[in-house]
JSON list of N, CA, C and O in Angstrom, two decimals:
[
{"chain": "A", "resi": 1, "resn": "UNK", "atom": "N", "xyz": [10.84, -8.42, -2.59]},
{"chain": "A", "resi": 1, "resn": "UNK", "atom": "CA", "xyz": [11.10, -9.68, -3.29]},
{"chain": "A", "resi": 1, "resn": "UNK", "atom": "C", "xyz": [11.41, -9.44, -4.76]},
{"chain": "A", "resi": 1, "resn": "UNK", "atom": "O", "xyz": [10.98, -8.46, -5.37]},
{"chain": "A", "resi": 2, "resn": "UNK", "atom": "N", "xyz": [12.13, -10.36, -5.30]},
{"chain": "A", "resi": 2, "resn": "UNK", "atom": "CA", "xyz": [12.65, -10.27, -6.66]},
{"chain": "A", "resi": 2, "resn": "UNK", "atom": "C", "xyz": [11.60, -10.58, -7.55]},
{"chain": "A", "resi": 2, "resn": "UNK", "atom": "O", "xyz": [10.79, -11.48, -7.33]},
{"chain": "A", "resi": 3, "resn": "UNK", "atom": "N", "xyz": [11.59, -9.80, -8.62]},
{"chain": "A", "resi": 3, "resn": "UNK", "atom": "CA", "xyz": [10.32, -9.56, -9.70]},
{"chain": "A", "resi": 3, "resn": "UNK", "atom": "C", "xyz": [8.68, -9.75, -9.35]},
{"chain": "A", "resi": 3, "resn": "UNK", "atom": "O", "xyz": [7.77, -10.34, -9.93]},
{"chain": "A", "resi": 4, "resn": "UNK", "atom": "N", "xyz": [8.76, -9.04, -8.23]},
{"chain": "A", "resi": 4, "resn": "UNK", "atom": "CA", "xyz": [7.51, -8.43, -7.70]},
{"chain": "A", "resi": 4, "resn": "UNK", "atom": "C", "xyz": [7.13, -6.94, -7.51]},
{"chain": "A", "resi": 4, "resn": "UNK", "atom": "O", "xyz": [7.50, -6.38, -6.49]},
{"chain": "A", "resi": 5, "resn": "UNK", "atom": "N", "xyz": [6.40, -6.27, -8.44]},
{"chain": "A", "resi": 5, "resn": "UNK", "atom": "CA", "xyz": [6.13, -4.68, -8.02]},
{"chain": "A", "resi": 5, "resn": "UNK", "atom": "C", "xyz": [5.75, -4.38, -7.07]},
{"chain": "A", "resi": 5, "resn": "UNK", "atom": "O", "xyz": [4.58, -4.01, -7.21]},
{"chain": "A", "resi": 6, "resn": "UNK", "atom": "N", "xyz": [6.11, -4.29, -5.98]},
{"chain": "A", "resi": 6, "resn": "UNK", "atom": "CA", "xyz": [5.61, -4.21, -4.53]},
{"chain": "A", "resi": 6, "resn": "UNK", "atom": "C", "xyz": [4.99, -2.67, -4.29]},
{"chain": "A", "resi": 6, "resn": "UNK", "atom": "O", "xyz": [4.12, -2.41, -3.46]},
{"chain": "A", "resi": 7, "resn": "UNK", "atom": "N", "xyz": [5.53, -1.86, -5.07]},
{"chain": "A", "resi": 7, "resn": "UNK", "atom": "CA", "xyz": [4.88, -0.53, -5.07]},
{"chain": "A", "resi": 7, "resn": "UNK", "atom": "C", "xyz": [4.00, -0.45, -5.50]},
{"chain": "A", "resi": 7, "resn": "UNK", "atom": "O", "xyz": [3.11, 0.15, -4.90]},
{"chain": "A", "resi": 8, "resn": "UNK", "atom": "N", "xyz": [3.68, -1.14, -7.12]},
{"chain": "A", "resi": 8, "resn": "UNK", "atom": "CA", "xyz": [2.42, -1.59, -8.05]},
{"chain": "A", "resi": 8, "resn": "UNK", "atom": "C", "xyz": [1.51, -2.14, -7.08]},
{"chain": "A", "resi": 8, "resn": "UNK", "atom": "O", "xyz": [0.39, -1.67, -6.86]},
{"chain": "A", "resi": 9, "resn": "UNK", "atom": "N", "xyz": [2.00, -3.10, -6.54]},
{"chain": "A", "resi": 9, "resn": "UNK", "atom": "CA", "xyz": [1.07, -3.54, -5.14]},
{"chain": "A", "resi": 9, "resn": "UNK", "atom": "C", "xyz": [0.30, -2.70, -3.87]},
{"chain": "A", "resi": 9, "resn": "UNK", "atom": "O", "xyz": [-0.85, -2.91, -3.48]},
{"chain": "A", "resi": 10, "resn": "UNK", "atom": "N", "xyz": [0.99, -1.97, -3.48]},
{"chain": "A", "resi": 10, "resn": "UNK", "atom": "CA", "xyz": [0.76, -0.89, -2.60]},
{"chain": "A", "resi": 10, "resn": "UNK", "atom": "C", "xyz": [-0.27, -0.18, -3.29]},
{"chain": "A", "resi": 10, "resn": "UNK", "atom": "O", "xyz": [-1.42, 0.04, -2.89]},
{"chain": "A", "resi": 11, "resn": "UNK", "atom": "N", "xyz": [0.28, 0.16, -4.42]},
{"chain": "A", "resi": 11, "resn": "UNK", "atom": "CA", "xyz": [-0.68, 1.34, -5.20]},
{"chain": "A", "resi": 11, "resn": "UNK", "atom": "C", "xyz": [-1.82, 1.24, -5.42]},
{"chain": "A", "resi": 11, "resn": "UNK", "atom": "O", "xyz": [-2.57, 2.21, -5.43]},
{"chain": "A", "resi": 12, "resn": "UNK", "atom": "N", "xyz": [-2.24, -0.11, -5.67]},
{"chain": "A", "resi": 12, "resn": "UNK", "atom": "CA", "xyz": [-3.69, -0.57, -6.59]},
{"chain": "A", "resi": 12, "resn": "UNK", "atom": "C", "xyz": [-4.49, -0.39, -4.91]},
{"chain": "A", "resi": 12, "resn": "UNK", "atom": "O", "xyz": [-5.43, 0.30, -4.53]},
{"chain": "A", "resi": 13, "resn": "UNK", "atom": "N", "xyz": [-3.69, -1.28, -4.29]},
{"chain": "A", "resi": 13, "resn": "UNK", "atom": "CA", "xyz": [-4.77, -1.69, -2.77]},
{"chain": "A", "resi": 13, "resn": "UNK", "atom": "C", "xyz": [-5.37, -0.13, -2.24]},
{"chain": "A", "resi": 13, "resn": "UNK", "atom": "O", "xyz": [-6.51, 0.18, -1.87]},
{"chain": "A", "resi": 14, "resn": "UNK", "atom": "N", "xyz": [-3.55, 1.05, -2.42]},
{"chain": "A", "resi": 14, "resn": "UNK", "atom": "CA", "xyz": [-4.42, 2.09, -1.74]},
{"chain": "A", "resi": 14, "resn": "UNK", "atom": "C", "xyz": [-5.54, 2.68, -2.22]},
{"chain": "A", "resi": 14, "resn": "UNK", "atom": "O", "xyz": [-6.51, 2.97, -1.53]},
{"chain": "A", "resi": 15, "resn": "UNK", "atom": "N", "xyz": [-5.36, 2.98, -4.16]},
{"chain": "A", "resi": 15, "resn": "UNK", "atom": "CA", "xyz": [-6.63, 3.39, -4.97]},
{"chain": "A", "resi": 15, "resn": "UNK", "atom": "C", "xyz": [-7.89, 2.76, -4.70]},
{"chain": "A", "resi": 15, "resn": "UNK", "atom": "O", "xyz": [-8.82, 3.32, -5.28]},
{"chain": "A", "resi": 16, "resn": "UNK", "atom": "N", "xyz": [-8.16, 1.93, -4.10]},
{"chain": "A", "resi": 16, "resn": "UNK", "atom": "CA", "xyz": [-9.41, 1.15, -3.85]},
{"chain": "A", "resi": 16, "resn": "UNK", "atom": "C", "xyz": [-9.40, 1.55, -2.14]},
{"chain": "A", "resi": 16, "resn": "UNK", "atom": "O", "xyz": [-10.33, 1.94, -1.44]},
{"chain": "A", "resi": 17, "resn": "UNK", "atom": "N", "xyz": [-8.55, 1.39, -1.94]},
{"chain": "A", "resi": 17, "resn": "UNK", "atom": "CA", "xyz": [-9.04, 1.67, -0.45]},
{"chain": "A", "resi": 17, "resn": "UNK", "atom": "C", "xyz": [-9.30, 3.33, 0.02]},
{"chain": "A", "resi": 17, "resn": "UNK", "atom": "O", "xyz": [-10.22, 3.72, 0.74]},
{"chain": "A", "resi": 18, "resn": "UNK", "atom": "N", "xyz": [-8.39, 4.03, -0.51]},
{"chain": "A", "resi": 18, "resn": "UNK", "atom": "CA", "xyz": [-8.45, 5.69, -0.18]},
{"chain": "A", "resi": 18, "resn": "UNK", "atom": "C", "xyz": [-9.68, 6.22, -1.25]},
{"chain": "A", "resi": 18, "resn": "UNK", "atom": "O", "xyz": [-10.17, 7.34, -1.12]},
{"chain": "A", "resi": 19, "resn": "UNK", "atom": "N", "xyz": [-10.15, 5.18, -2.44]},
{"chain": "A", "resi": 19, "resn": "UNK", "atom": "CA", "xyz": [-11.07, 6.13, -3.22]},
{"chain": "A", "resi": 19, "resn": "UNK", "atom": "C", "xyz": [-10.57, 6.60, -3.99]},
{"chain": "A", "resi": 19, "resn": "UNK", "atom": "O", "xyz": [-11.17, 7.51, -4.55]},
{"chain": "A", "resi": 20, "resn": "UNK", "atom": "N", "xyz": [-9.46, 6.33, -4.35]},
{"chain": "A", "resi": 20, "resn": "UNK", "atom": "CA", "xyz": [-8.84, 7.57, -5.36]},
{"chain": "A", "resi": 20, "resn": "UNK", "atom": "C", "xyz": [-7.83, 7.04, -6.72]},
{"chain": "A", "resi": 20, "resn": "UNK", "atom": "O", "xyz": [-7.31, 5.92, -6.74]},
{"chain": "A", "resi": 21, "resn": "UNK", "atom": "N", "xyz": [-7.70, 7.94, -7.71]},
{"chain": "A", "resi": 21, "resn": "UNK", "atom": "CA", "xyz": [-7.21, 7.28, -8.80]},
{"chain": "A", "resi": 21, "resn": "UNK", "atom": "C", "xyz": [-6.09, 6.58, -8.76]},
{"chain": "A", "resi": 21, "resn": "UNK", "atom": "O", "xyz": [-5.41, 7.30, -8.02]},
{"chain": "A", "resi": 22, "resn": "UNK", "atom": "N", "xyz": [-5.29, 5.50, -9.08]},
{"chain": "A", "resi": 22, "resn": "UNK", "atom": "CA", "xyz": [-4.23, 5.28, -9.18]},
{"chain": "A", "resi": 22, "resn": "UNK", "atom": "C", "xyz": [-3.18, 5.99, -9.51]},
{"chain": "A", "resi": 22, "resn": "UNK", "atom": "O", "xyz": [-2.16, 5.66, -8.90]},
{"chain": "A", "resi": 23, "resn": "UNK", "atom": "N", "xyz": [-3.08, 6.67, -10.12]},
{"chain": "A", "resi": 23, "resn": "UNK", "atom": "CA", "xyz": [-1.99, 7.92, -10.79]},
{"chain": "A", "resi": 23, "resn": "UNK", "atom": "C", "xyz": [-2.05, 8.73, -9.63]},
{"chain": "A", "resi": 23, "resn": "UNK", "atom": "O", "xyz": [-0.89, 9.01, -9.34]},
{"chain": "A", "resi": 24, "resn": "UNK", "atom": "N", "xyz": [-3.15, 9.44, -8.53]},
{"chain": "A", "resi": 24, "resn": "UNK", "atom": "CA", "xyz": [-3.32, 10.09, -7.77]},
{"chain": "A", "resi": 24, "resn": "UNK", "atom": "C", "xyz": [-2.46, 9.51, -6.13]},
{"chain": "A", "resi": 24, "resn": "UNK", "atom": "O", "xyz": [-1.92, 10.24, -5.29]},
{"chain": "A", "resi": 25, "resn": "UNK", "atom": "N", "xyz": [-2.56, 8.54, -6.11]},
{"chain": "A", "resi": 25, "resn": "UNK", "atom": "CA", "xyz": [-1.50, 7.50, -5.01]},
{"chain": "A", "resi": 25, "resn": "UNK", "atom": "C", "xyz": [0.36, 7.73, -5.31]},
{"chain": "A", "resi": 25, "resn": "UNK", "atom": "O", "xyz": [1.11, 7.52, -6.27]},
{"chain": "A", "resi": 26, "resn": "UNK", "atom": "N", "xyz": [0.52, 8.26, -3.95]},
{"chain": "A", "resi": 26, "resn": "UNK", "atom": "CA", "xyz": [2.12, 8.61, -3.41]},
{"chain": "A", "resi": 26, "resn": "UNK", "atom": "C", "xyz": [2.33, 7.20, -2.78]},
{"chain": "A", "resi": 26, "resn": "UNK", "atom": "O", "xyz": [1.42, 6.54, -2.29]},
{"chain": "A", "resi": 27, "resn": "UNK", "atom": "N", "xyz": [3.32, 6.90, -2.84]},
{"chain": "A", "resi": 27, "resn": "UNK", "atom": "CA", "xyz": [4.03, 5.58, -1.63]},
{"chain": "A", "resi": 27, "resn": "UNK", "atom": "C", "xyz": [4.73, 5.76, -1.19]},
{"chain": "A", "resi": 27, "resn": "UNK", "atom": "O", "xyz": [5.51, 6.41, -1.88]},
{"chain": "A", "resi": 28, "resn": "UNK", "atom": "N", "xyz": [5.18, 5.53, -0.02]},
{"chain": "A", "resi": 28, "resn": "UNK", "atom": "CA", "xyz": [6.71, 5.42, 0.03]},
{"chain": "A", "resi": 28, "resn": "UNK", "atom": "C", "xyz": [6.71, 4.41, 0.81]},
{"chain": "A", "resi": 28, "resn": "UNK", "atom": "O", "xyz": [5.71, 3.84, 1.24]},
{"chain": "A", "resi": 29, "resn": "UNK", "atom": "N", "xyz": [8.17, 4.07, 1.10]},
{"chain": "A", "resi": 29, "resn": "UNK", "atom": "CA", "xyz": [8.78, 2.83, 1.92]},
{"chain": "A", "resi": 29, "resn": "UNK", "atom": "C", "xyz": [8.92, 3.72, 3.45]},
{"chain": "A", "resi": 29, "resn": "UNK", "atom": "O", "xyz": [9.34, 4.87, 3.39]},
{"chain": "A", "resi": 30, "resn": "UNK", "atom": "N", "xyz": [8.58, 3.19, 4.63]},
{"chain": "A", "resi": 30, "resn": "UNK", "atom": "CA", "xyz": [8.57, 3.44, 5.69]},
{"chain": "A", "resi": 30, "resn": "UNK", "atom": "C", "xyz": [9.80, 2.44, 6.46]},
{"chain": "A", "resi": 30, "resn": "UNK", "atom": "O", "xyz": [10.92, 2.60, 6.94]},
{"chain": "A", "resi": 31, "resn": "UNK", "atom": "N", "xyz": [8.96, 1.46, 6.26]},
{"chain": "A", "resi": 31, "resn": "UNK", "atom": "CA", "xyz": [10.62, 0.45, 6.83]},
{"chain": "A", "resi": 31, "resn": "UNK", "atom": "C", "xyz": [10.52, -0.84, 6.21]},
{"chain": "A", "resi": 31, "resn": "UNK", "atom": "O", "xyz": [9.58, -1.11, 5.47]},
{"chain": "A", "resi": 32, "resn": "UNK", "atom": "N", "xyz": [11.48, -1.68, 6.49]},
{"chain": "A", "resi": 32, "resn": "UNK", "atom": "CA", "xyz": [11.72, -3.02, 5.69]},
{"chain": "A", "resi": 32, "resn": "UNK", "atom": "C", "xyz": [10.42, -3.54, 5.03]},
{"chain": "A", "resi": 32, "resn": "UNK", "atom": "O", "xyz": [10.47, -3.60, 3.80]},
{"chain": "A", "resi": 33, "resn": "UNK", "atom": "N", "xyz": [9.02, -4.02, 5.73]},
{"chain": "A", "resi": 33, "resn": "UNK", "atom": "CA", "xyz": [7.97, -4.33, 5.12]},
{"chain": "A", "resi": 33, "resn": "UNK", "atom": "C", "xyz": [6.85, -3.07, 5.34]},
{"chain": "A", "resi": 33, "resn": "UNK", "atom": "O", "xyz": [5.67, -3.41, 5.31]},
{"chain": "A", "resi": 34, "resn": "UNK", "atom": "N", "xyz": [7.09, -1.92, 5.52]},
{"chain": "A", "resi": 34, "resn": "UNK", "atom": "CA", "xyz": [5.75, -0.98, 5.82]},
{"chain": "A", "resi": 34, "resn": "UNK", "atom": "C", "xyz": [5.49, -0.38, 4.76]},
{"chain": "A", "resi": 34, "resn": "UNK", "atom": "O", "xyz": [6.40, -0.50, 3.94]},
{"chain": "A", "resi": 35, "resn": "UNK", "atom": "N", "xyz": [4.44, 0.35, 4.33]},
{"chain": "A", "resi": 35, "resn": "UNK", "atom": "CA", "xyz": [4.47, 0.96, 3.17]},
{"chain": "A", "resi": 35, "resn": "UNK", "atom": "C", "xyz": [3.46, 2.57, 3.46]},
{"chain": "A", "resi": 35, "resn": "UNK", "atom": "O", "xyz": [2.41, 2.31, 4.05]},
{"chain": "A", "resi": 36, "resn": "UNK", "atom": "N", "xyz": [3.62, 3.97, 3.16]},
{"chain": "A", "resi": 36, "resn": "UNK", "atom": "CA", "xyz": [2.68, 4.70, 3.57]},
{"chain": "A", "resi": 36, "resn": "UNK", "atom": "C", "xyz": [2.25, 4.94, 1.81]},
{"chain": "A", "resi": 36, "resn": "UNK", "atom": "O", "xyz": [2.78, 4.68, 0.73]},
{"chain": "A", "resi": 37, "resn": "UNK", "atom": "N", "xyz": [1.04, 5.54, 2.25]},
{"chain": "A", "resi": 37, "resn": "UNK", "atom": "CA", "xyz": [0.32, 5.53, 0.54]},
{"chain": "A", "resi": 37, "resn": "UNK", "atom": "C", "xyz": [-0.71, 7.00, 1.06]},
{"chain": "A", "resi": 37, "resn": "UNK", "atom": "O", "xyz": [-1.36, 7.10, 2.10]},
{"chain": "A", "resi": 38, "resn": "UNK", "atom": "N", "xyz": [-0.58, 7.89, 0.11]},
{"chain": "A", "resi": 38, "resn": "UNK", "atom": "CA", "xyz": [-1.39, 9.05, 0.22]},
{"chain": "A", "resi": 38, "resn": "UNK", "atom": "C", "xyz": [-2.03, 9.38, -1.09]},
{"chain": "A", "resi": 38, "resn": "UNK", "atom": "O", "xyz": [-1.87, 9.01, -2.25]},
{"chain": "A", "resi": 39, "resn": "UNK", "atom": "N", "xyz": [-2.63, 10.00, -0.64]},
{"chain": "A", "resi": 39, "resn": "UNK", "atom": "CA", "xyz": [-3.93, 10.20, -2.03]},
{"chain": "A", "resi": 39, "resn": "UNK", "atom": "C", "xyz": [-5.42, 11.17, -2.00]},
{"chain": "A", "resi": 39, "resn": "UNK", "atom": "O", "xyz": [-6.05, 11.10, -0.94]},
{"chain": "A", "resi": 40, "resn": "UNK", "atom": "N", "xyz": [-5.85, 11.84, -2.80]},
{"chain": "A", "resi": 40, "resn": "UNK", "atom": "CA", "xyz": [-6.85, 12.06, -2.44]},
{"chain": "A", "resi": 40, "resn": "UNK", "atom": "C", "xyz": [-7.07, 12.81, -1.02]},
{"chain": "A", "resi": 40, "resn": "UNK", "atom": "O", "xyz": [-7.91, 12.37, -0.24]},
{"chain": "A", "resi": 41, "resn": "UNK", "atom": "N", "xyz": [-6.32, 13.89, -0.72]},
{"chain": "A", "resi": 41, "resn": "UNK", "atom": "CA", "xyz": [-6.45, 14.02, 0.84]},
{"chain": "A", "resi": 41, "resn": "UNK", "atom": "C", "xyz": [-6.85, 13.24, 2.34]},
{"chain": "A", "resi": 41, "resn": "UNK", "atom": "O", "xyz": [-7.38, 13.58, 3.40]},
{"chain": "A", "resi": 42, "resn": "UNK", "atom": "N", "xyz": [-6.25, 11.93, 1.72]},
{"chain": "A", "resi": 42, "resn": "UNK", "atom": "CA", "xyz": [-6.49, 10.53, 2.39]},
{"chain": "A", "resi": 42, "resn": "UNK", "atom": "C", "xyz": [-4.85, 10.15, 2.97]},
{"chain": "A", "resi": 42, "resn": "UNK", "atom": "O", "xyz": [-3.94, 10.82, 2.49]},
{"chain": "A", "resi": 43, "resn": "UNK", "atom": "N", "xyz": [-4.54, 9.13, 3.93]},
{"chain": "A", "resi": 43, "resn": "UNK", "atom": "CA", "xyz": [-3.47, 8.63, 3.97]},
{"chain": "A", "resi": 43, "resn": "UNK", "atom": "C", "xyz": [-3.87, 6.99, 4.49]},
{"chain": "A", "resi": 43, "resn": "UNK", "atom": "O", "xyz": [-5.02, 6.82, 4.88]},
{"chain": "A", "resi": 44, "resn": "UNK", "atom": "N", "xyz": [-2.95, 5.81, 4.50]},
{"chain": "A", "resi": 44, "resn": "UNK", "atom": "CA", "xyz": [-3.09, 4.72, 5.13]},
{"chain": "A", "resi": 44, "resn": "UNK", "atom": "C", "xyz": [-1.84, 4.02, 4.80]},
{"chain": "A", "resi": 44, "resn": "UNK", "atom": "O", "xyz": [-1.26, 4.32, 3.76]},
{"chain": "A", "resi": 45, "resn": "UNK", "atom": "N", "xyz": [-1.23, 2.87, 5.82]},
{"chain": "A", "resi": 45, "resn": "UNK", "atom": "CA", "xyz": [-0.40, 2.42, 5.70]},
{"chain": "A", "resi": 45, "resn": "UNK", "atom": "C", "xyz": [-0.58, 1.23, 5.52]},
{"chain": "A", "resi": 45, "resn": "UNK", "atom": "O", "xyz": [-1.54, 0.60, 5.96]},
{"chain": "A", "resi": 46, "resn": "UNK", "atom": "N", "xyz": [0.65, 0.63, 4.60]},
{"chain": "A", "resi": 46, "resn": "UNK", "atom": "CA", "xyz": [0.40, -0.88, 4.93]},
{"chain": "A", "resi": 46, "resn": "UNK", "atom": "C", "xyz": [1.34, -1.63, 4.98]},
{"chain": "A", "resi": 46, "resn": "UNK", "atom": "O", "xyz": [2.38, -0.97, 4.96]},
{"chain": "A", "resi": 47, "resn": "UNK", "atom": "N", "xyz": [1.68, -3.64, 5.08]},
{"chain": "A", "resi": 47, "resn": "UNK", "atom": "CA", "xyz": [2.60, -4.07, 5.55]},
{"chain": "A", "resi": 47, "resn": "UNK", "atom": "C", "xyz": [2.28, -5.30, 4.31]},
{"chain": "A", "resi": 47, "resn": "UNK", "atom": "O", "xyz": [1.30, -5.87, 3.83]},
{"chain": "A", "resi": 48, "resn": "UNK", "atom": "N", "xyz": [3.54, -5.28, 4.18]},
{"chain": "A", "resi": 48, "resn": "UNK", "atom": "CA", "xyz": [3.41, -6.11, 2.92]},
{"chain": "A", "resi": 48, "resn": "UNK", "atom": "C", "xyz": [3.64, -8.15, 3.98]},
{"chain": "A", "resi": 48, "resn": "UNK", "atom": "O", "xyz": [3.98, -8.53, 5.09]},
{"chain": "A", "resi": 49, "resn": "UNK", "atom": "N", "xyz": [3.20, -8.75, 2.74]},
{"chain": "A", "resi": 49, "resn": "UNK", "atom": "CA", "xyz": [3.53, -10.31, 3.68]},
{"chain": "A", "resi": 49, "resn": "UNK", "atom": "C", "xyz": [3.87, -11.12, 2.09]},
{"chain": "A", "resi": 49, "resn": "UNK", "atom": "O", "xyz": [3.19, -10.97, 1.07]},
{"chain": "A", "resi": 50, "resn": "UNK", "atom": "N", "xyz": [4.87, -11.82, 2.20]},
{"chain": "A", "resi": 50, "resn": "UNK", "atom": "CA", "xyz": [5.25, -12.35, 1.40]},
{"chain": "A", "resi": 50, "resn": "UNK", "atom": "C", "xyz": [5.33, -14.15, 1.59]},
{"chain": "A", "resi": 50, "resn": "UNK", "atom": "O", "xyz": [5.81, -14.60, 2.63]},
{"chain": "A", "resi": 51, "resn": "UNK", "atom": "N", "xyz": [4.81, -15.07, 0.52]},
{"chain": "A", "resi": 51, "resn": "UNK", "atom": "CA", "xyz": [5.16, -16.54, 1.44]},
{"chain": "A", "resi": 51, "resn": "UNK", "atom": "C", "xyz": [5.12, -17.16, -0.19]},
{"chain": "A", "resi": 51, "resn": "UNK", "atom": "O", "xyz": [4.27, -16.86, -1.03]},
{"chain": "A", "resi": 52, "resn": "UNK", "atom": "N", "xyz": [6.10, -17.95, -0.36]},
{"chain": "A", "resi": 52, "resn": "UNK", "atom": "CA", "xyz": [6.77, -18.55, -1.67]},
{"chain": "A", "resi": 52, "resn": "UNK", "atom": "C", "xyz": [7.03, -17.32, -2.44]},
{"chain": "A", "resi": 52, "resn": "UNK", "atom": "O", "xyz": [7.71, -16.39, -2.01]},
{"chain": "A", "resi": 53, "resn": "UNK", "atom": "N", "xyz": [6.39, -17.35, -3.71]},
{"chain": "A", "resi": 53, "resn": "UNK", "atom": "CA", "xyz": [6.38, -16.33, -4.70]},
{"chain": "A", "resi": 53, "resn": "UNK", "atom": "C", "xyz": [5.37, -15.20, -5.24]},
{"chain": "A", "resi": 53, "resn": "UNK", "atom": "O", "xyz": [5.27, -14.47, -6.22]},
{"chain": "A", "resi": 54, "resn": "UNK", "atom": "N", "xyz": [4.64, -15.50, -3.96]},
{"chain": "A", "resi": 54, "resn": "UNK", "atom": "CA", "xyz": [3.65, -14.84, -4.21]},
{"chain": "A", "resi": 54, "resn": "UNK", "atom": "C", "xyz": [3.48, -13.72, -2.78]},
{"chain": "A", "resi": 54, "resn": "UNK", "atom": "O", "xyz": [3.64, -14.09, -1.61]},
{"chain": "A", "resi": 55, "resn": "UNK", "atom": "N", "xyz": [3.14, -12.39, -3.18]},
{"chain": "A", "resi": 55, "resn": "UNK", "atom": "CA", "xyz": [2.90, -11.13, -2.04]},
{"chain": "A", "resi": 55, "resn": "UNK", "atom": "C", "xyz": [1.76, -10.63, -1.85]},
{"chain": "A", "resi": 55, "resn": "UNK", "atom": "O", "xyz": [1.13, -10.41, -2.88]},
{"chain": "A", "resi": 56, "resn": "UNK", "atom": "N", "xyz": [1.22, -10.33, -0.81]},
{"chain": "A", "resi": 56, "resn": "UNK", "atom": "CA", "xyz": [0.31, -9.39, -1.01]},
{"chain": "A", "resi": 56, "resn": "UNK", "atom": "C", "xyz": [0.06, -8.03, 0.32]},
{"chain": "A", "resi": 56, "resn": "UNK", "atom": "O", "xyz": [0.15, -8.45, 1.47]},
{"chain": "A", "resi": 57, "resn": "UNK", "atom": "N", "xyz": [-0.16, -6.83, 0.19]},
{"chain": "A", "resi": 57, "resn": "UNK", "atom": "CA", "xyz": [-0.19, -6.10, 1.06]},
{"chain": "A", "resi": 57, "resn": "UNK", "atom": "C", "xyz": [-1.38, -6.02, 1.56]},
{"chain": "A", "resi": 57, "resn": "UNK", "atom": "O", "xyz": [-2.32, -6.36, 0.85]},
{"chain": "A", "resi": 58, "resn": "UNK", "atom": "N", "xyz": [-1.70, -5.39, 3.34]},
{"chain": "A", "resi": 58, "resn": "UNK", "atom": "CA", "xyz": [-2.81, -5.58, 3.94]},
{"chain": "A", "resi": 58, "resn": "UNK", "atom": "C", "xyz": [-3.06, -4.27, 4.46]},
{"chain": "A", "resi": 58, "resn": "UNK", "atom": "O", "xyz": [-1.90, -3.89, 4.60]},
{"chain": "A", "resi": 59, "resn": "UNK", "atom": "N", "xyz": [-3.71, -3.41, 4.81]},
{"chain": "A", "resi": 59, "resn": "UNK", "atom": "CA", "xyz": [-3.88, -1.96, 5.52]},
{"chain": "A", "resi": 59, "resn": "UNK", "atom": "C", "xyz": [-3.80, -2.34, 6.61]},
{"chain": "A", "resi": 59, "resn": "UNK", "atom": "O", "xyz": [-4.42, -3.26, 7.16]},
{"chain": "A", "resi": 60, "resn": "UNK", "atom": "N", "xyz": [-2.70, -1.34, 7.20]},
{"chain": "A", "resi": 60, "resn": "UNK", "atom": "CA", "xyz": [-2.37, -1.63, 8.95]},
{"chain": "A", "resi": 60, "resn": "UNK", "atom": "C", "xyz": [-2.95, -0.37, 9.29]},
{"chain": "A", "resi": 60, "resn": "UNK", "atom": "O", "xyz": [-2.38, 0.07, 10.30]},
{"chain": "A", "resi": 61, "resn": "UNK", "atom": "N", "xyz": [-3.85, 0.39, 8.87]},
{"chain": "A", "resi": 61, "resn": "UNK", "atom": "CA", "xyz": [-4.29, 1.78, 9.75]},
{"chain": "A", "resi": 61, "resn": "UNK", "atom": "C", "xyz": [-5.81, 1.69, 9.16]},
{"chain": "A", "resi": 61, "resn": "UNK", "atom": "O", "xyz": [-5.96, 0.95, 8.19]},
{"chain": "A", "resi": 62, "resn": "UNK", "atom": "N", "xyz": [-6.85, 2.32, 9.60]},
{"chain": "A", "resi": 62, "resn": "UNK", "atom": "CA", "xyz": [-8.02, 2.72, 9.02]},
{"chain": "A", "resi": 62, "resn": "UNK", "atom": "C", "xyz": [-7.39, 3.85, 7.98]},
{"chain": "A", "resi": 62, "resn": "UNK", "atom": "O", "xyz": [-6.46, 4.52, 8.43]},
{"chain": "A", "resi": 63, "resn": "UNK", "atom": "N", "xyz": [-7.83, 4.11, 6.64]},
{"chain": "A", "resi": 63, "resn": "UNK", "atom": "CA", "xyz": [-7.77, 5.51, 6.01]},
{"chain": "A", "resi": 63, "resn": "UNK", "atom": "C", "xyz": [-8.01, 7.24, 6.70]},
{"chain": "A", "resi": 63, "resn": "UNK", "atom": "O", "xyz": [-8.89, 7.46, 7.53]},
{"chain": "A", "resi": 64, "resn": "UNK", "atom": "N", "xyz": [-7.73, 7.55, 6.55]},
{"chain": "A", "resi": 64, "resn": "UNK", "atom": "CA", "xyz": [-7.80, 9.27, 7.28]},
{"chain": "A", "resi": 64, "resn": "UNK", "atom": "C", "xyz": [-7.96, 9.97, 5.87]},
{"chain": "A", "resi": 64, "resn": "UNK", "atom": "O", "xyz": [-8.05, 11.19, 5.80]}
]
């Protein structure tokens, strides 16, 4: 979505969720809404959901 950091988004959720620093969190785009996030010898994915102007991403895997 337009002027939304969706990676910024990804990033914060995985640092809290994998344990690990923000600067330390990889992302990438997997497909249209997926997102993978690594870190910390951790990985987890997630799926972003978007409704008006506002987004937020959810973890679609347990962490590893």
């Amino acid at each position: 979505p337009q002027g939304i950091d969706v990676l910024g988004l990804v990033q914060r959720q995985a640092a809290f969720d994998l344990r690990c620093d923000a600067a330390a969190v990889a992302v990438r785009l997997l497909n249209t809404d997926t997102f993978g996030a690594t870190g910390c010898e951790r990985q987890a994915s997630y799926v972003l959901f978007c409704g008006g102007s506002d987004c937020r991403v959810v973890q679609n895997t347990q962490a590893q």
